[in-house]
Amino acid sequence: MNRSILFDSPFLLGFEHTRSLIERAAKAAAESYPPYNVEDRGDGGLRITLAVAGFSPDQLSVSVEDRQLTVTGKRDGGARPEEAYLHRGIAARGFARSFVLADGMVVEGASLEHGLLHIDLARPEPEVRIQQIPIRTAG
């Protein structure tokens, strides 16, 4: 992937992690299967819904690593030799779809119903931290 000229500025030091996040998001945006929706549930909560018709729960995996949510679907072998399709419009391929999560976003859970995989996300209110800094005197 080409490096962003914006992040090559000598005035932006220590932003390598931000560059990496942007590159990961751009790669995820290029994926097109399976189709998905992102809903705002209010109070900072989101729901991602993926159309995963034909996948069973044991063929799906949802994981989070380094603020990247990854959903994978693995098919076992596909069509059996005795099946003869006149038209095959339902995709039977595996997939991996990724979403970059903001700081503080947590996955609350995932559920599969009627061929739709729902993944619920929340952004809990950050804990207020007050730090007292001791003042030293010279000498």
CSV table of C-alpha atoms in Angstrom, one decimal:
chain,number,residue,atom,x,y,z
A,1,MET,CA,0.0,0.0,0.0
A,2,ASN,CA,1.3,3.5,-0.8
A,3,ARG,CA,2.3,5.6,2.1
A,4,SER,CA,0.3,8.7,2.8
A,5,ILE,CA,2.1,11.9,2.1
A,6,LEU,CA,0.3,13.5,5.0
A,7,PHE,CA,2.0,11.2,7.5
A,8,ASP,CA,5.4,11.7,5.9
A,9,SER,CA,5.6,15.2,7.3
A,10,PRO,CA,8.5,15.8,9.7
A,11,PHE,CA,6.1,17.7,11.9
A,12,LEU,CA,4.0,14.6,12.6
A,13,LEU,CA,6.2,12.5,14.8
A,14,GLY,CA,4.9,9.3,16.6
A,15,PHE,CA,1.8,8.9,14.4
A,16,GLU,CA,2.9,5.6,12.9
A,17,HIS,CA,0.0,3.8,14.8
A,18,THR,CA,-2.5,6.3,13.2
A,19,ARG,CA,-1.1,5.6,9.8
A,20,SER,CA,-1.4,1.9,10.4
A,21,LEU,CA,-5.1,2.3,11.4
A,22,ILE,CA,-5.9,4.3,8.3
A,23,GLU,CA,-4.2,1.7,6.1
A,24,ARG,CA,-6.1,-1.1,7.8
A,25,ALA,CA,-9.4,0.8,7.4
A,26,ALA,CA,-8.7,1.4,3.7
A,27,LYS,CA,-8.0,-2.4,3.2
A,28,ALA,CA,-11.2,-3.3,5.0
A,29,ALA,CA,-13.2,-0.9,2.8
A,30,ALA,CA,-12.0,-2.7,-0.3
A,31,GLU,CA,-13.7,-5.9,0.8
A,32,SER,CA,-17.2,-6.5,-0.6
A,33,TYR,CA,-18.4,-9.9,0.7
A,34,PRO,CA,-20.4,-10.5,2.7
A,35,PRO,CA,-22.7,-7.5,2.6
A,36,TYR,CA,-23.2,-5.8,6.0
A,37,ASN,CA,-25.1,-3.0,7.8
A,38,VAL,CA,-23.9,-0.8,10.6
A,39,GLU,CA,-26.6,0.6,12.9
A,40,ASP,CA,-26.5,3.2,15.6
A,41,ARG,CA,-28.2,1.9,18.7
A,42,GLY,CA,-27.8,5.1,20.6
A,43,ASP,CA,-25.7,5.8,23.7
A,44,GLY,CA,-22.5,5.1,21.7
A,45,GLY,CA,-23.7,1.5,20.9
A,46,LEU,CA,-23.4,0.1,17.4
A,47,ARG,CA,-24.7,-3.1,15.7
A,48,ILE,CA,-22.9,-4.7,12.8
A,49,THR,CA,-25.1,-7.1,10.8
A,50,LEU,CA,-23.6,-9.4,8.2
A,51,ALA,CA,-25.6,-11.5,5.7
A,52,VAL,CA,-24.1,-15.0,6.2
A,53,ALA,CA,-26.9,-17.2,4.8
A,54,GLY,CA,-25.9,-20.9,4.8
A,55,PHE,CA,-23.2,-20.6,7.5
A,56,SER,CA,-23.7,-22.4,10.8
A,57,PRO,CA,-22.4,-20.9,14.1
A,58,ASP,CA,-19.5,-23.4,14.1
A,59,GLN,CA,-18.4,-22.1,10.6
A,60,LEU,CA,-18.2,-18.5,11.9
A,61,SER,CA,-15.6,-16.8,14.0
A,62,VAL,CA,-15.6,-13.3,15.6
A,63,SER,CA,-12.4,-12.0,17.2
A,64,VAL,CA,-10.8,-8.8,18.2
A,65,GLU,CA,-7.0,-8.2,18.0
A,66,ASP,CA,-5.3,-4.8,18.4
A,67,ARG,CA,-8.6,-2.9,17.9
A,68,GLN,CA,-9.4,-4.8,14.8
A,69,LEU,CA,-12.7,-6.8,14.7
A,70,THR,CA,-12.4,-9.7,12.3
A,71,VAL,CA,-15.3,-11.9,11.2
A,72,THR,CA,-14.5,-15.1,9.3
A,73,GLY,CA,-16.6,-17.7,7.7
A,74,LYS,CA,-15.2,-21.1,6.6
A,75,ARG,CA,-17.1,-23.5,4.4
A,76,ASP,CA,-16.4,-27.2,4.6
A,77,GLY,CA,-15.7,-28.4,1.1
A,78,GLY,CA,-18.6,-26.7,-0.7
A,79,ALA,CA,-21.0,-28.6,-3.0
A,80,ARG,CA,-21.1,-32.4,-3.0
A,81,PRO,CA,-20.4,-34.1,-6.3
A,82,GLU,CA,-23.9,-35.4,-6.6
A,83,GLU,CA,-25.4,-31.9,-6.5
A,84,ALA,CA,-26.1,-30.5,-9.9
A,85,TYR,CA,-27.0,-26.8,-10.0
A,86,LEU,CA,-28.8,-25.3,-12.9
A,87,HIS,CA,-28.1,-21.9,-11.3
A,88,ARG,CA,-25.9,-21.1,-8.3
A,89,GLY,CA,-26.5,-17.6,-7.1
A,90,ILE,CA,-25.8,-18.2,-3.4
A,91,ALA,CA,-22.1,-17.7,-2.6
A,92,ALA,CA,-20.5,-20.8,-1.1
A,93,ARG,CA,-17.1,-19.3,-0.4
A,94,GLY,CA,-15.4,-18.5,2.8
A,95,PHE,CA,-14.7,-14.9,3.8
A,96,ALA,CA,-12.9,-12.6,6.2
A,97,ARG,CA,-14.2,-9.1,6.9
A,98,SER,CA,-12.5,-6.6,9.2
A,99,PHE,CA,-13.5,-3.5,11.0
A,100,VAL,CA,-11.2,-1.1,12.8
A,101,LEU,CA,-12.6,-0.2,16.2
A,102,ALA,CA,-12.1,3.1,18.0
A,103,ASP,CA,-10.4,3.3,21.4
A,104,GLY,CA,-12.7,2.1,24.1
A,105,MET,CA,-15.1,0.2,21.8
A,106,VAL,CA,-15.9,-3.3,23.2
A,107,VAL,CA,-17.8,-6.2,21.6
A,108,GLU,CA,-20.7,-7.1,23.8
A,109,GLY,CA,-21.7,-10.2,22.0
A,110,ALA,CA,-22.7,-11.9,18.7
A,111,SER,CA,-25.8,-13.7,17.7
A,112,LEU,CA,-26.9,-15.6,14.5
A,113,GLU,CA,-30.5,-15.5,13.5
A,114,HIS,CA,-32.2,-16.1,10.1
A,115,GLY,CA,-28.9,-16.0,8.2
A,116,LEU,CA,-27.9,-12.7,9.8
A,117,LEU,CA,-24.9,-12.4,12.2
A,118,HIS,CA,-25.4,-9.5,14.6
A,119,ILE,CA,-22.4,-8.1,16.5
A,120,ASP,CA,-23.2,-5.6,19.2
A,121,LEU,CA,-20.6,-3.0,20.2
A,122,ALA,CA,-20.5,-0.5,23.0
A,123,ARG,CA,-18.4,2.4,24.0
A,124,PRO,CA,-18.6,2.5,27.8
A,125,GLU,CA,-18.1,5.9,29.5
A,126,PRO,CA,-14.4,6.3,30.3
A,127,GLU,CA,-13.5,6.2,33.9
A,128,VAL,CA,-12.7,9.7,35.2
A,129,ARG,CA,-9.2,9.7,36.5
A,130,ILE,CA,-7.8,12.6,38.6
A,131,GLN,CA,-4.1,12.6,39.3
A,132,GLN,CA,-2.6,14.8,42.0
A,133,ILE,CA,0.9,15.9,41.1
A,134,PRO,CA,3.1,16.7,44.1
A,135,ILE,CA,4.9,20.0,44.0
A,136,ARG,CA,8.5,19.9,45.1
A,137,THR,CA,10.4,22.8,46.3
A,138,ALA,CA,13.8,23.8,45.1
A,139,GLY,CA,16.7,23.1,47.5
